[in-house]
Every structure is written in C-alpha cells, then in structure tokens.
Short mmCIF file of C-alpha atoms and ligand atoms in Angstrom, two decimals:
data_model
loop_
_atom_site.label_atom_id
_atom_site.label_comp_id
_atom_site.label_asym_id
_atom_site.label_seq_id
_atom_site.Cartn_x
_atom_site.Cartn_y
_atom_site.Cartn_z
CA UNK A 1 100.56 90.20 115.13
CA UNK A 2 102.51 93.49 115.97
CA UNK A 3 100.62 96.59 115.29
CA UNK A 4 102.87 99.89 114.86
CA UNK A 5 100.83 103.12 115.66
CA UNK A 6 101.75 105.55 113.22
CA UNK A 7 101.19 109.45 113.55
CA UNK A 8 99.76 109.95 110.14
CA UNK A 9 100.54 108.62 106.96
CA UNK A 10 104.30 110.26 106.09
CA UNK A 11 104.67 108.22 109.56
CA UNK A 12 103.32 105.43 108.59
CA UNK A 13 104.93 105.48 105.14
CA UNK A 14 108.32 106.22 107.01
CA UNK A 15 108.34 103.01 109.09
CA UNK A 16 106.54 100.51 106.32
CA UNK A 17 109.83 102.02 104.65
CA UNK A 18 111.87 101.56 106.92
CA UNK A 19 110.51 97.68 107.59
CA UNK A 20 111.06 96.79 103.72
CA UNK A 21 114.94 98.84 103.76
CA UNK A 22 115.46 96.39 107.02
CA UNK A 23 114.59 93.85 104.97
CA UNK A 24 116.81 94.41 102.26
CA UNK A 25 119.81 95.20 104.19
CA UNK A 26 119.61 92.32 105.83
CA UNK A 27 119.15 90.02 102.43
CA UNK A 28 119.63 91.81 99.57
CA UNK A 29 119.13 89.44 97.18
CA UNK A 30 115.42 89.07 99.02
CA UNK A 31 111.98 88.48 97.23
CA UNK A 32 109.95 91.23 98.35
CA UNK A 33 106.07 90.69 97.54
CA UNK A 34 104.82 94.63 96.35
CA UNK A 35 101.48 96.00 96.56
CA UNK A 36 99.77 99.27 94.60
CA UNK A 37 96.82 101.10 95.65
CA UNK A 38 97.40 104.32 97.02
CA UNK A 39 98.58 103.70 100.71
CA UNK A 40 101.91 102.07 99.38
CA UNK A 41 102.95 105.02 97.41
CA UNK A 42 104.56 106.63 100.45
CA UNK A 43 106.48 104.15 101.32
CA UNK A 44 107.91 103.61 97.41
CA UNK A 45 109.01 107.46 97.82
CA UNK A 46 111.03 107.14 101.23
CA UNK A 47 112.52 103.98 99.47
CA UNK A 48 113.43 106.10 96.68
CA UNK A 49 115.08 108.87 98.77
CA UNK A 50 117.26 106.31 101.07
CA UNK A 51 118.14 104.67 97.84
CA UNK A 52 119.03 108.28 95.92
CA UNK A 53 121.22 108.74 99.14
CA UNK A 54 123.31 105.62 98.38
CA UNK A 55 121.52 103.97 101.57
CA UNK A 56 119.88 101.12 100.15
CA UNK A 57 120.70 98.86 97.12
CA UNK A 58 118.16 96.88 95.18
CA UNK A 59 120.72 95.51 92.55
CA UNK A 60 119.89 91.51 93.98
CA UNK A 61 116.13 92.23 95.14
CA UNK A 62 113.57 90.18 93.18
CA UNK A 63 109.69 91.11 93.58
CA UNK A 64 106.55 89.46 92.59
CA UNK A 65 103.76 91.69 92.76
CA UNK A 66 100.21 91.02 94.37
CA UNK A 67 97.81 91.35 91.05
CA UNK A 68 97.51 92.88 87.98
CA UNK A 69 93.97 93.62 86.43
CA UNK A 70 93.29 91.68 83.34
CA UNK A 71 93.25 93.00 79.74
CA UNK A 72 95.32 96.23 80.75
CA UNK A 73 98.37 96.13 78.79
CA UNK A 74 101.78 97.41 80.52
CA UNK A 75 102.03 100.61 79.44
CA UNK A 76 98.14 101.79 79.62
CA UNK A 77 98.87 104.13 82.73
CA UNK A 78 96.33 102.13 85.09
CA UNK A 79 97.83 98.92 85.10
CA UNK A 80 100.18 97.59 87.75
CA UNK A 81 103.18 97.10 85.80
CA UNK A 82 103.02 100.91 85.05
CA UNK A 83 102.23 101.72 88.64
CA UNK A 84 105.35 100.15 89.88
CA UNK A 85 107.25 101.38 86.95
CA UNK A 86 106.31 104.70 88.25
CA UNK A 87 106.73 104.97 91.64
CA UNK A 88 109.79 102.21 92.14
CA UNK A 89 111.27 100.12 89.61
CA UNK A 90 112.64 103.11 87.29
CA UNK A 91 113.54 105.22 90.34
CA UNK A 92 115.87 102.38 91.74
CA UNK A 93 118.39 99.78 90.37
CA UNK A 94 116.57 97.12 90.96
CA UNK A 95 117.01 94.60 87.85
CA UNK A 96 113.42 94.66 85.54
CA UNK A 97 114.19 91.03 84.41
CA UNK A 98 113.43 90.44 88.41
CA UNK A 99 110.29 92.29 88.87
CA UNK A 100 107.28 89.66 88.16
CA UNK A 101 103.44 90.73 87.91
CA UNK A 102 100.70 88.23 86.83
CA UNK A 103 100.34 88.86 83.16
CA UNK A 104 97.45 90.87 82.37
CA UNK A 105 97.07 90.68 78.94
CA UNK A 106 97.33 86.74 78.84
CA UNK A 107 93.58 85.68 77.87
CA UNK A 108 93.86 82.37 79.25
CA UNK A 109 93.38 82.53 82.46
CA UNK A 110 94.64 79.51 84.06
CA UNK A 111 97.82 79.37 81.77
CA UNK A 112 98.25 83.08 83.81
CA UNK A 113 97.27 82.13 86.95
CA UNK A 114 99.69 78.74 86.61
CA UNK A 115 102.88 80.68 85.16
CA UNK A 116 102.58 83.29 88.21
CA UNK A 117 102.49 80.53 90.62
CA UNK A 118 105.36 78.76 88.64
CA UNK A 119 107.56 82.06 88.68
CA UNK A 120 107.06 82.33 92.98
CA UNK A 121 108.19 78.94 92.96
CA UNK A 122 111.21 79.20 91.07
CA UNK A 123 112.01 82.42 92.81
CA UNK A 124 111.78 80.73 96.32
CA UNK A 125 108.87 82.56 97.28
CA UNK A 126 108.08 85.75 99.45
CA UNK A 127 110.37 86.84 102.29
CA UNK A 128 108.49 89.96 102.98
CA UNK A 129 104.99 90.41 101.54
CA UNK A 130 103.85 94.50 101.66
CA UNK A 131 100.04 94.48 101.93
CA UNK A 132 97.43 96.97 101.58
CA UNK A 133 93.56 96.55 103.36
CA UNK A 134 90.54 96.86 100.90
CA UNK A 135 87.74 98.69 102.77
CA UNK A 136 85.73 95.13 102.34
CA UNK A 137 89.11 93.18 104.02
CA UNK A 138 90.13 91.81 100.85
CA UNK A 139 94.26 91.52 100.36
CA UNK A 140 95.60 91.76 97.21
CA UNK A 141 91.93 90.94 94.97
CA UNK A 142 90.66 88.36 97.29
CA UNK A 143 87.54 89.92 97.95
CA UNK A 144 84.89 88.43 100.08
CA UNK A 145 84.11 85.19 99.43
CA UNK A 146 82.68 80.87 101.14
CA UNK A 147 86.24 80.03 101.03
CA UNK A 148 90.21 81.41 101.30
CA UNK A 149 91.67 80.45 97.64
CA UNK A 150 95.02 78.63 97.88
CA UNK A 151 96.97 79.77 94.36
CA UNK A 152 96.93 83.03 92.00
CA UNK A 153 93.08 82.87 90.42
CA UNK A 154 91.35 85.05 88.02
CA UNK A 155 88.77 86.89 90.10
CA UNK A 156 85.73 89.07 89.53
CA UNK A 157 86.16 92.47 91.15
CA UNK A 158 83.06 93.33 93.07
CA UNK A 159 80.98 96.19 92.64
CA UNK A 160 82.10 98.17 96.06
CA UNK A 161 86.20 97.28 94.50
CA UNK A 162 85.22 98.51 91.33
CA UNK A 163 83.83 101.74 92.68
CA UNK A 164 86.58 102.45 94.87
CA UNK A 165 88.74 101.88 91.65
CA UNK A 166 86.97 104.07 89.39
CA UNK A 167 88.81 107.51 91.00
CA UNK A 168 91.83 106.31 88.85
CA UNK A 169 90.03 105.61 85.55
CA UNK A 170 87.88 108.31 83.18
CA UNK A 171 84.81 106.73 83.65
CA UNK A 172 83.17 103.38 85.82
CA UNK A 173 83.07 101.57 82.37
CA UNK A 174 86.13 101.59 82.17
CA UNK A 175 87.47 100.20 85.50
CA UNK A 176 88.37 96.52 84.68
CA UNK A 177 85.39 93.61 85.67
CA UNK A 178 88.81 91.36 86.31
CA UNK A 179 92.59 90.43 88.09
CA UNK A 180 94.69 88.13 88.12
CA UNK A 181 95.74 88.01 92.43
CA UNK A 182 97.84 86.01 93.91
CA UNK A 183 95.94 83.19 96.57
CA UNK A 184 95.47 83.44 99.99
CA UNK A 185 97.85 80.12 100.73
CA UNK A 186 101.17 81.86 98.83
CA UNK A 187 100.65 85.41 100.74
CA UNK A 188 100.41 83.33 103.92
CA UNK A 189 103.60 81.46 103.07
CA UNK A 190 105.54 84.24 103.10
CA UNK A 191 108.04 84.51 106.28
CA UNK A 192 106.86 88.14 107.04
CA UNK A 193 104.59 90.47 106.21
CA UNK A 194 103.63 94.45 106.26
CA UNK A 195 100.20 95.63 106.16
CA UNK A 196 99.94 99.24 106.10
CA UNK A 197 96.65 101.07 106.29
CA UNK A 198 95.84 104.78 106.35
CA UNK A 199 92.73 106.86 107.11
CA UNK A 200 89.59 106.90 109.37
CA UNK A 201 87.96 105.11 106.23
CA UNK A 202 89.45 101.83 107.25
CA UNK A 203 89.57 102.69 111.41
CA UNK A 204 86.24 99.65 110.86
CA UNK A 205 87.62 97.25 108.67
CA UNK A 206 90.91 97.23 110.60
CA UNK A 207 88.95 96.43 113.47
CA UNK A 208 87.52 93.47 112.29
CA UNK A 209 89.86 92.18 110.20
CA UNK A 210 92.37 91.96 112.94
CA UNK A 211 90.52 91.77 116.03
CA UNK A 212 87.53 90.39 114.96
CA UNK A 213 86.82 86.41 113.65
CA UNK A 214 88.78 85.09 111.04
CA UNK A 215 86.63 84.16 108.14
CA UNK A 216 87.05 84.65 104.24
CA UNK A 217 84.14 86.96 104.26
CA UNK A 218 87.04 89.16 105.57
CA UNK A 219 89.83 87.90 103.71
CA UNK A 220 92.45 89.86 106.14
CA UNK A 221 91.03 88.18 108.65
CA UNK A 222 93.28 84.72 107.50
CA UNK A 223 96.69 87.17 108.71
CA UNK A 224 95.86 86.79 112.12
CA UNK A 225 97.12 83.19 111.97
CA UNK A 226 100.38 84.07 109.98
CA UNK A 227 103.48 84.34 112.57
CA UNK A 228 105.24 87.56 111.57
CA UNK A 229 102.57 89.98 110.54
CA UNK A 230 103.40 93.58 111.48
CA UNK A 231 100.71 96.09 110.61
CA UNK A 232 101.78 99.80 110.28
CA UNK A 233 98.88 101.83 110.80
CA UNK A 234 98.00 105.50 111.58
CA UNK A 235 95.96 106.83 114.11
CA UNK A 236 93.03 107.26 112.09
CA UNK A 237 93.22 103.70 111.07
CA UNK A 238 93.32 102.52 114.26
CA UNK A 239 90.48 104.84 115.90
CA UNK A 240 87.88 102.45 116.84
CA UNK A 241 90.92 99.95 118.41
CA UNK A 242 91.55 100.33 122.07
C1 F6R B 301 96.94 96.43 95.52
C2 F6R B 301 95.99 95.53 96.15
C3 F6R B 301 94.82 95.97 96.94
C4 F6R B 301 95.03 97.25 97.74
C5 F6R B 301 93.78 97.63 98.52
C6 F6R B 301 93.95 98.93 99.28
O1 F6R B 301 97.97 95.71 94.85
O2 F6R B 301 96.19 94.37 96.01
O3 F6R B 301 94.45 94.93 97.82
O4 F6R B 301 96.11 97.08 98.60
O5 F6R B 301 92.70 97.77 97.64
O6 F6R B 301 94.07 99.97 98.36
P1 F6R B 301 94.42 101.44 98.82
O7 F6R B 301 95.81 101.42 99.34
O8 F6R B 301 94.31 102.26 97.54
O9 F6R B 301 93.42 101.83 99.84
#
C-alpha cells in the first residue's frame, strides 16, 4: 500500500487526478471503476479542466460505477447516475453507452445485482478502481458486517450511513433504506486502486482501516491485502498516522 500525503484537499484532488489521467493515457480504452460522495468531486473537476485543455481523452474509457441507491430513478438529482452526469460524464467525451451503474430502479434485486456483475464481466473488469472511505470503513456500501461479500448485493444502509447521507436529501425520511454496491471480491480484483480521503473526520478510520487488523467489521480493512492500492490522503486525514 502506497500512501500519498496530500496538503489539503485541492492537493489531494490534484494527484487522485492526476493518478486516474495516468491511467488513461496510458490505456485509453481502460475501465475505470468511479466513486461519488463528496471527496471525489475534486478530482472529477481537475479531470474536467485537463480534458477542456485537450490533455486527456475519454472517447475509449468505459466505467462501472461503485453503487447506486435503490428506487432513485436517474434523473431524481440524488441518485448516482445524476451525480456522475453532473460532475463528469456530460463535461467530457466519454461515450454514455459505456458508463454502467447498478440499476436502481430495478425491483428485483438479484436480477440487479446479477446484470451488474454480468456487465463487469463482459467489460473485462476494473483496471483502476477510485474509492472513497465511509467514516465506519465501509467502500462503496459495504458497511460493517461477519463477513466480506464476494459479488454486487442489495444492502441495507445503516443508520450512521444514512445520517451522514441525509445532508444531501430534504429530510432523513427521505434518504434511501437501500443500494445496490458492488462486492468486496470484484473491487479487490481490480489491478489498481485509488482511495482518496479528506478531513480530520476520517484522520481515525484511516488509521484503522489501513494500519489496523483487517476484518469486515472495517470493510477497508480487506485493501491492505490488494497489491496496488495507493491512498491519496491529506494531512488531516492522516493526523493520527505517524
Ligand atoms: C460512493 C461510495 C461511498 C463513499 C463514502 C465516502 O460511491 O461508495 O463509499 O465513497 O461514503 O463518502 P464521502 O466522500 O462523501 O465522505
């Protein structure tokens, strides 16, 4: 695991950018595995400037997306789709027919789950997987849990996720109970990935979730076992590591 300390977060969103334009440079027609939340968001705007500049070209990039909540239809303006709408996919070329989220408004949730898997499978899966850190460790919506799940699963968001969720909706009732998120097993197969984190809010999580014992009560934990993990953190974040 390389850590990159990070000033603050333009920093850190400057080199998680500047990871992911590597990436794409160096295979454009890549699958890049996207996150939302807010620490990405920096990162999706730096992309957006190099790529305004004529610097970077996302005309053969394919992405599959972490998780999408369930029952949120694209264009209600909390869901997923909408968020990468926003902030990437209608600011750069990249080809909509090749951007893939778990769909949220299938009801059947195992016909979801086993499409999304089918679609990373026919894509070739992940060459670089962009991950944000839940305060409780989880990665994408694998919250704490007995067990790491293997495959994209319908999960129940916990009460602490649902909280820290309900600054983007009107009211807590509204904040979805559910997402669709890809497994544990198909983030770790990916051949590299980027965790950014920002903010002394997650200087104790990122201290056990990468120095501390892996165990799926910390989902993160699992990425210390993965063999090209590069974390891009800031200093906040990484105020209680030495
Ligand atoms: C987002 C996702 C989540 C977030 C995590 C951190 O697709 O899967 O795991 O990355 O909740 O969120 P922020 O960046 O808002 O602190």
């Amino acid at each position: 695991m390389r850590i990159i300390r990070a000033k603050d977060y333009d920093d850190m969103s400057r080199k998680a950018a500047n990871v992911i334009s590597a990436q794409v440079i160096m295979k454009p027609d890549c699958v890049l595995g996207l996150a939302t939340g807010s620490t990405p968001i920096g990162a999706y705007a730096q992309l957006v400037k190099w790529y305004d500049k004529g610097d970077l070209d996302f005309s053969k990039v394919t992405s599959v997306n972490l998780d999408e909540y369930k029952g949120l239809t694209r264009d209600n303006d909390q869901s997923y789709y909408y968020f990468m709408n926003h902030h990437l996919f209608s600011k750069v070329n990249i080809n909509p027919d090749r951007t893939f989220l778990p769909d949220g408004t299938e009801k059947d949730s195992d016909k979801a789950c086993g499409d999304y898997d089918r679609i990373i499978a026919d894509v070739g899966g992940i060459d670089l997987q962009l991950l944000g850190l839940g305060h409780n460790g989880h990665i994408g919506f694998n919250e704490p849990a007995d067990t790491f799940e293997a495959g994209t699963h319908c999960v129940d968001l916990t009460e602490s996720t649902v909280k820290a969720n309900q600054r983007f909706f009107a009211s807590i009732d509204e904040v979805p109970r559910q997402a669709y998120t890809m497994g544990i097993q198909t983030i770790m197969l990916a051949k590299k990935v980027l965790v950014v984190v920002s903010g002394e809010d997650k200087a104790k999580i990122v201290k056990e979730a990468f120095f501390g014992p892996i165990t799926p009560k910390v989902q993160a934990s699992v990425l210390q076992l993965h063999r090209n993990v590069t974390v891009v953190a800031d200093e906040a974040a990484l105020s209680l590591v030495k």
